[in-house]
Amino acid sequence: MSVRDSIFGAWSKWRELASLQVNHSIPPEKKVIVYCACVRPALLYAAETWALRERLEGLVTSCDHRMLRYM
C-alpha cells in the first residue's frame, strides 16, 4: 500500500465522520479523541513499509494538518 492509498483511505474515513467532526455542539477534545482513534490510524496504515522521504513525510503531515484544521 502506498502513501497515496493511505491518504485516500484517511479521507474516506474522514468523510464518514464529517458530520461529527464539523459539529459545533461537540467539544473539540472529543473530536480529537475520535480523530486519533479512527482517522489517524487509517492515514498511517502500513507506514512501517514505506521508504519515507521528505516529500512523502510532507504529504502525510499536510494531510493530517488539513484534517485537523477542518475540525
N, CA, C and O of each residue as an XYZ file, in Angstrom:
284
protein
N       0.851     -1.172      0.000
C       0.000      0.000      0.000
C       0.895      1.232      0.000
O       1.862      1.315      0.757
N       0.561      2.175     -0.851
C       1.380      3.369     -0.965
C       0.879      4.477     -0.051
O      -0.182      4.367      0.563
N       1.654      5.534      0.024
C       1.285      6.694      0.830
C      -0.008      7.298      0.305
O      -0.886      7.665      1.086
N      -0.127      7.400     -0.994
C      -1.332      7.992     -1.578
C      -2.576      7.150     -1.283
O      -3.658      7.700     -1.072
N      -2.432      5.835     -1.266
C      -3.561      4.966     -0.907
C      -3.992      5.204      0.537
O      -5.184      5.237      0.842
N      -3.011      5.368      1.420
C      -3.334      5.627      2.823
C      -4.005      6.984      2.996
O      -4.929      7.121      3.798
N      -3.550      7.981      2.255
C      -4.169      9.304      2.315
C      -5.598      9.227      1.804
O      -6.501      9.825      2.390
N      -5.808      8.498      0.720
C      -7.159      8.326      0.191
C      -8.053      7.626      1.216
O      -9.203      8.019      1.413
N      -7.521      6.588      1.866
C      -8.286      5.871      2.885
C      -8.613      6.748      4.081
O      -9.701      6.651      4.648
N      -7.675      7.602      4.464
C      -7.923      8.508      5.589
C      -9.007      9.519      5.240
O      -9.854      9.831      6.077
N      -8.990     10.034      4.014
C     -10.041     10.980      3.615
C     -11.394     10.286      3.519
O     -12.426     10.896      3.800
N     -11.395      9.030      3.129
C     -12.660      8.277      3.105
C     -13.219      8.129      4.515
O     -14.416      8.312      4.739
N     -12.347      7.796      5.461
C     -12.772      7.682      6.854
C     -13.209      9.048      7.387
O     -14.172      9.141      8.148
N     -12.504     10.102      6.986
C     -12.877     11.462      7.402
C     -14.292     11.799      6.923
O     -15.086     12.361      7.678
N     -14.605     11.458      5.673
C     -15.934     11.757      5.136
C     -17.022     10.988      5.877
O     -18.130     11.496      6.049
N     -16.719      9.769      6.317
C     -17.686      9.006      7.110
C     -18.002      9.716      8.419
O     -19.134      9.666      8.901
N     -17.008     10.373      8.989
C     -17.161     11.022     10.289
C     -17.322     12.539     10.191
O     -17.274     13.227     11.211
N     -17.509     13.061      9.005
C     -17.520     14.516      8.806
C     -18.624     15.205      9.585
O     -18.405     16.289     10.127
N     -19.793     14.610      9.654
C     -20.886     15.256     10.383
C     -20.540     15.401     11.867
O     -20.963     16.360     12.513
N     -19.790     14.470     12.396
C     -19.351     14.547     13.781
C     -18.219     15.564     13.941
O     -18.202     16.343     14.894
N     -17.283     15.548     13.006
C     -16.086     16.375     13.139
C     -16.353     17.867     12.971
O     -15.632     18.682     13.546
N     -17.354     18.240     12.209
C     -17.625     19.664     11.989
C     -18.802     20.163     12.819
O     -19.209     21.315     12.677
N     -19.351     19.319     13.679
C     -20.470     19.696     14.534
C     -19.964     20.626     15.637
O     -19.051     20.268     16.381
N     -20.551     21.814     15.744
C     -20.076     22.805     16.710
C     -20.561     22.536     18.127
O     -20.059     23.150     19.068
N     -21.512     21.648     18.303
C     -22.010     21.363     19.651
C     -21.165     20.309     20.369
O     -21.356     20.082     21.564
N     -20.244     19.667     19.667
C     -19.369     18.672     20.267
C     -18.064     19.351     20.667
O     -17.473     20.065     19.856
N     -17.605     19.145     21.893
C     -16.354     19.781     22.335
C     -15.160     19.323     21.485
O     -15.099     18.167     21.066
N     -14.219     20.233     21.237
C     -13.045     19.880     20.427
C     -12.241     18.711     20.993
O     -11.655     17.941     20.232
N     -12.207     18.569     22.306
C     -11.451     17.463     22.905
C     -12.010     16.112     22.473
O     -11.252     15.176     22.219
N     -13.324     16.013     22.390
C     -13.964     14.762     21.966
C     -13.707     14.494     20.480
O     -13.520     13.347     20.072
N     -13.701     15.555     19.682
C     -13.425     15.396     18.256
C     -12.012     14.874     18.029
O     -11.785     14.023     17.169
N     -11.063     15.390     18.810
C      -9.679     14.948     18.681
C      -9.537     13.487     19.075
O      -8.783     12.746     18.444
N     -10.247     13.068     20.104
C     -10.204     11.662     20.524
C     -10.701     10.759     19.393
O     -10.085      9.736     19.093
N     -11.812     11.139     18.772
C     -12.354     10.351     17.655
C     -11.392     10.373     16.474
O     -11.178      9.350     15.824
N     -10.815     11.532     16.197
C      -9.860     11.659     15.091
C      -8.655     10.745     15.314
O      -8.250     10.011     14.412
N      -8.090     10.795     16.509
C      -6.907      9.983     16.807
C      -7.212      8.489     16.824
O      -6.331      7.674     16.553
N      -8.446      8.128     17.138
C      -8.820      6.712     17.202
C      -9.233      6.133     15.854
O      -9.051      4.940     15.614
N      -9.786      6.963     14.970
C     -10.370      6.438     13.728
C      -9.650      6.889     12.455
O      -9.389      6.079     11.565
N      -9.337      8.154     12.374
C      -8.810      8.691     11.119
C      -7.295      8.541     11.024
O      -6.779      8.099      9.997
N      -6.592      8.900     12.072
C      -5.131      8.848     12.023
C      -4.594      7.435     11.780
O      -3.632      7.293     11.025
N      -5.165      6.377     12.383
C      -4.685      5.033     12.036
C      -4.878      4.687     10.551
O      -4.055      3.987      9.962
N      -5.965      5.180      9.954
C      -6.168      4.946      8.522
C      -5.106      5.668      7.709
O      -4.665      5.170      6.673
N      -4.695      6.841      8.176
C      -3.659      7.605      7.482
C      -2.305      6.917      7.578
O      -1.533      6.927      6.619
N      -2.017      6.327      8.714
C      -0.699      5.730      8.935
C      -0.659      4.225      8.694
O       0.328      3.569      9.027
N      -1.733      3.672      8.114
C      -1.777      2.239      7.842
C      -0.630      1.859      6.909
O      -0.431      2.492      5.872
N       0.108      0.841      7.273
C       1.239      0.306      6.510
C       2.404      1.273      6.426
O       3.255      1.131      5.548
N       2.464      2.256      7.320
C       3.540      3.252      7.285
C       4.912      2.626      7.520
O       5.923      3.141      7.043
N       4.946      1.519      8.253
C       6.242      0.909      8.533
C       6.881      0.302      7.287
O       8.065     -0.034      7.307
N       6.121      0.155      6.207
C       6.680     -0.414      4.979
C       7.099      0.651      3.971
O       7.667      0.320      2.930
N       6.830      1.915      4.258
C       7.179      2.978      3.322
C       8.651      3.361      3.460
O       9.203      3.386      4.560
N       9.260      3.653      2.343
C      10.578      4.270      2.359
C      10.319      5.774      2.436
O      10.160      6.442      1.414
N      10.278      6.290      3.653
C       9.825      7.659      3.882
C      10.896      8.657      3.466
O      12.022      8.634      3.963
N      10.527      9.505      2.571
C      11.377     10.608      2.125
C      10.731     11.895      2.593
O       9.599     11.888      3.078
N      11.443     12.995      2.452
C      10.912     14.283      2.899
C       9.599     14.615      2.199
O       8.674     15.135      2.822
N       9.519     14.319      0.922
C       8.310     14.634      0.156
C       7.102     13.841      0.676
O       6.011     14.388      0.838
N       7.314     12.551      0.931
C       6.228     11.711      1.442
C       5.836     12.119      2.856
O       4.656     12.124      3.204
N       6.826     12.459      3.663
C       6.537     12.934      5.010
C       5.722     14.219      4.952
O       4.814     14.418      5.759
N       6.042     15.087      4.004
C       5.283     16.320      3.823
C       3.844     16.051      3.405
O       2.931     16.741      3.860
N       3.628     15.056      2.545
C       2.269     14.695      2.137
C       1.435     14.226      3.327
O       0.290     14.646      3.495
N       2.010     13.364      4.140
C       1.285     12.834      5.299
C       1.025     13.946      6.311
O      -0.080     14.059      6.841
N       2.026     14.756      6.577
C       1.874     15.846      7.543
C       0.850     16.867      7.078
O       0.017     17.315      7.866
N       0.904     17.236      5.812
C      -0.048     18.237      5.316
C      -1.474     17.684      5.326
O      -2.419     18.419      5.614
N      -1.633     16.413      5.018
C      -2.961     15.793      5.085
C      -3.483     15.804      6.519
O      -4.642     16.140      6.761
N      -2.635     15.441      7.455
C      -3.016     15.432      8.864
C      -3.410     16.837      9.327
O      -4.440     17.007      9.980
N      -2.614     17.824      9.001
C      -2.907     19.204      9.413
C      -4.172     19.739      8.740
O      -4.935     20.481      9.358
N      -4.394     19.374      7.494
C      -5.599     19.822      6.797
C      -6.861     19.287      7.478
O      -7.843     20.010      7.650
N      -6.818     18.025      7.858
C      -7.971     17.419      8.545
C      -8.207     18.077      9.899
O      -9.350     18.333     10.278
N      -7.135     18.348     10.623
C      -7.285     18.993     11.923
C      -7.827     20.422     11.793
O      -8.607     20.867     12.635
N      -7.425     21.126     10.762
C      -7.948     22.489     10.549
C      -9.428     22.478     10.245
O     -10.144     23.386     10.668
N      -9.909     21.483      9.528
C     -11.332     21.402      9.223
C     -12.164     21.234     10.484
O     -13.318     21.660     10.532
N     -11.587     20.618     11.497
C     -12.329     20.448     12.741
C     -12.522     21.779     13.421
O     -13.128     21.844     14.490
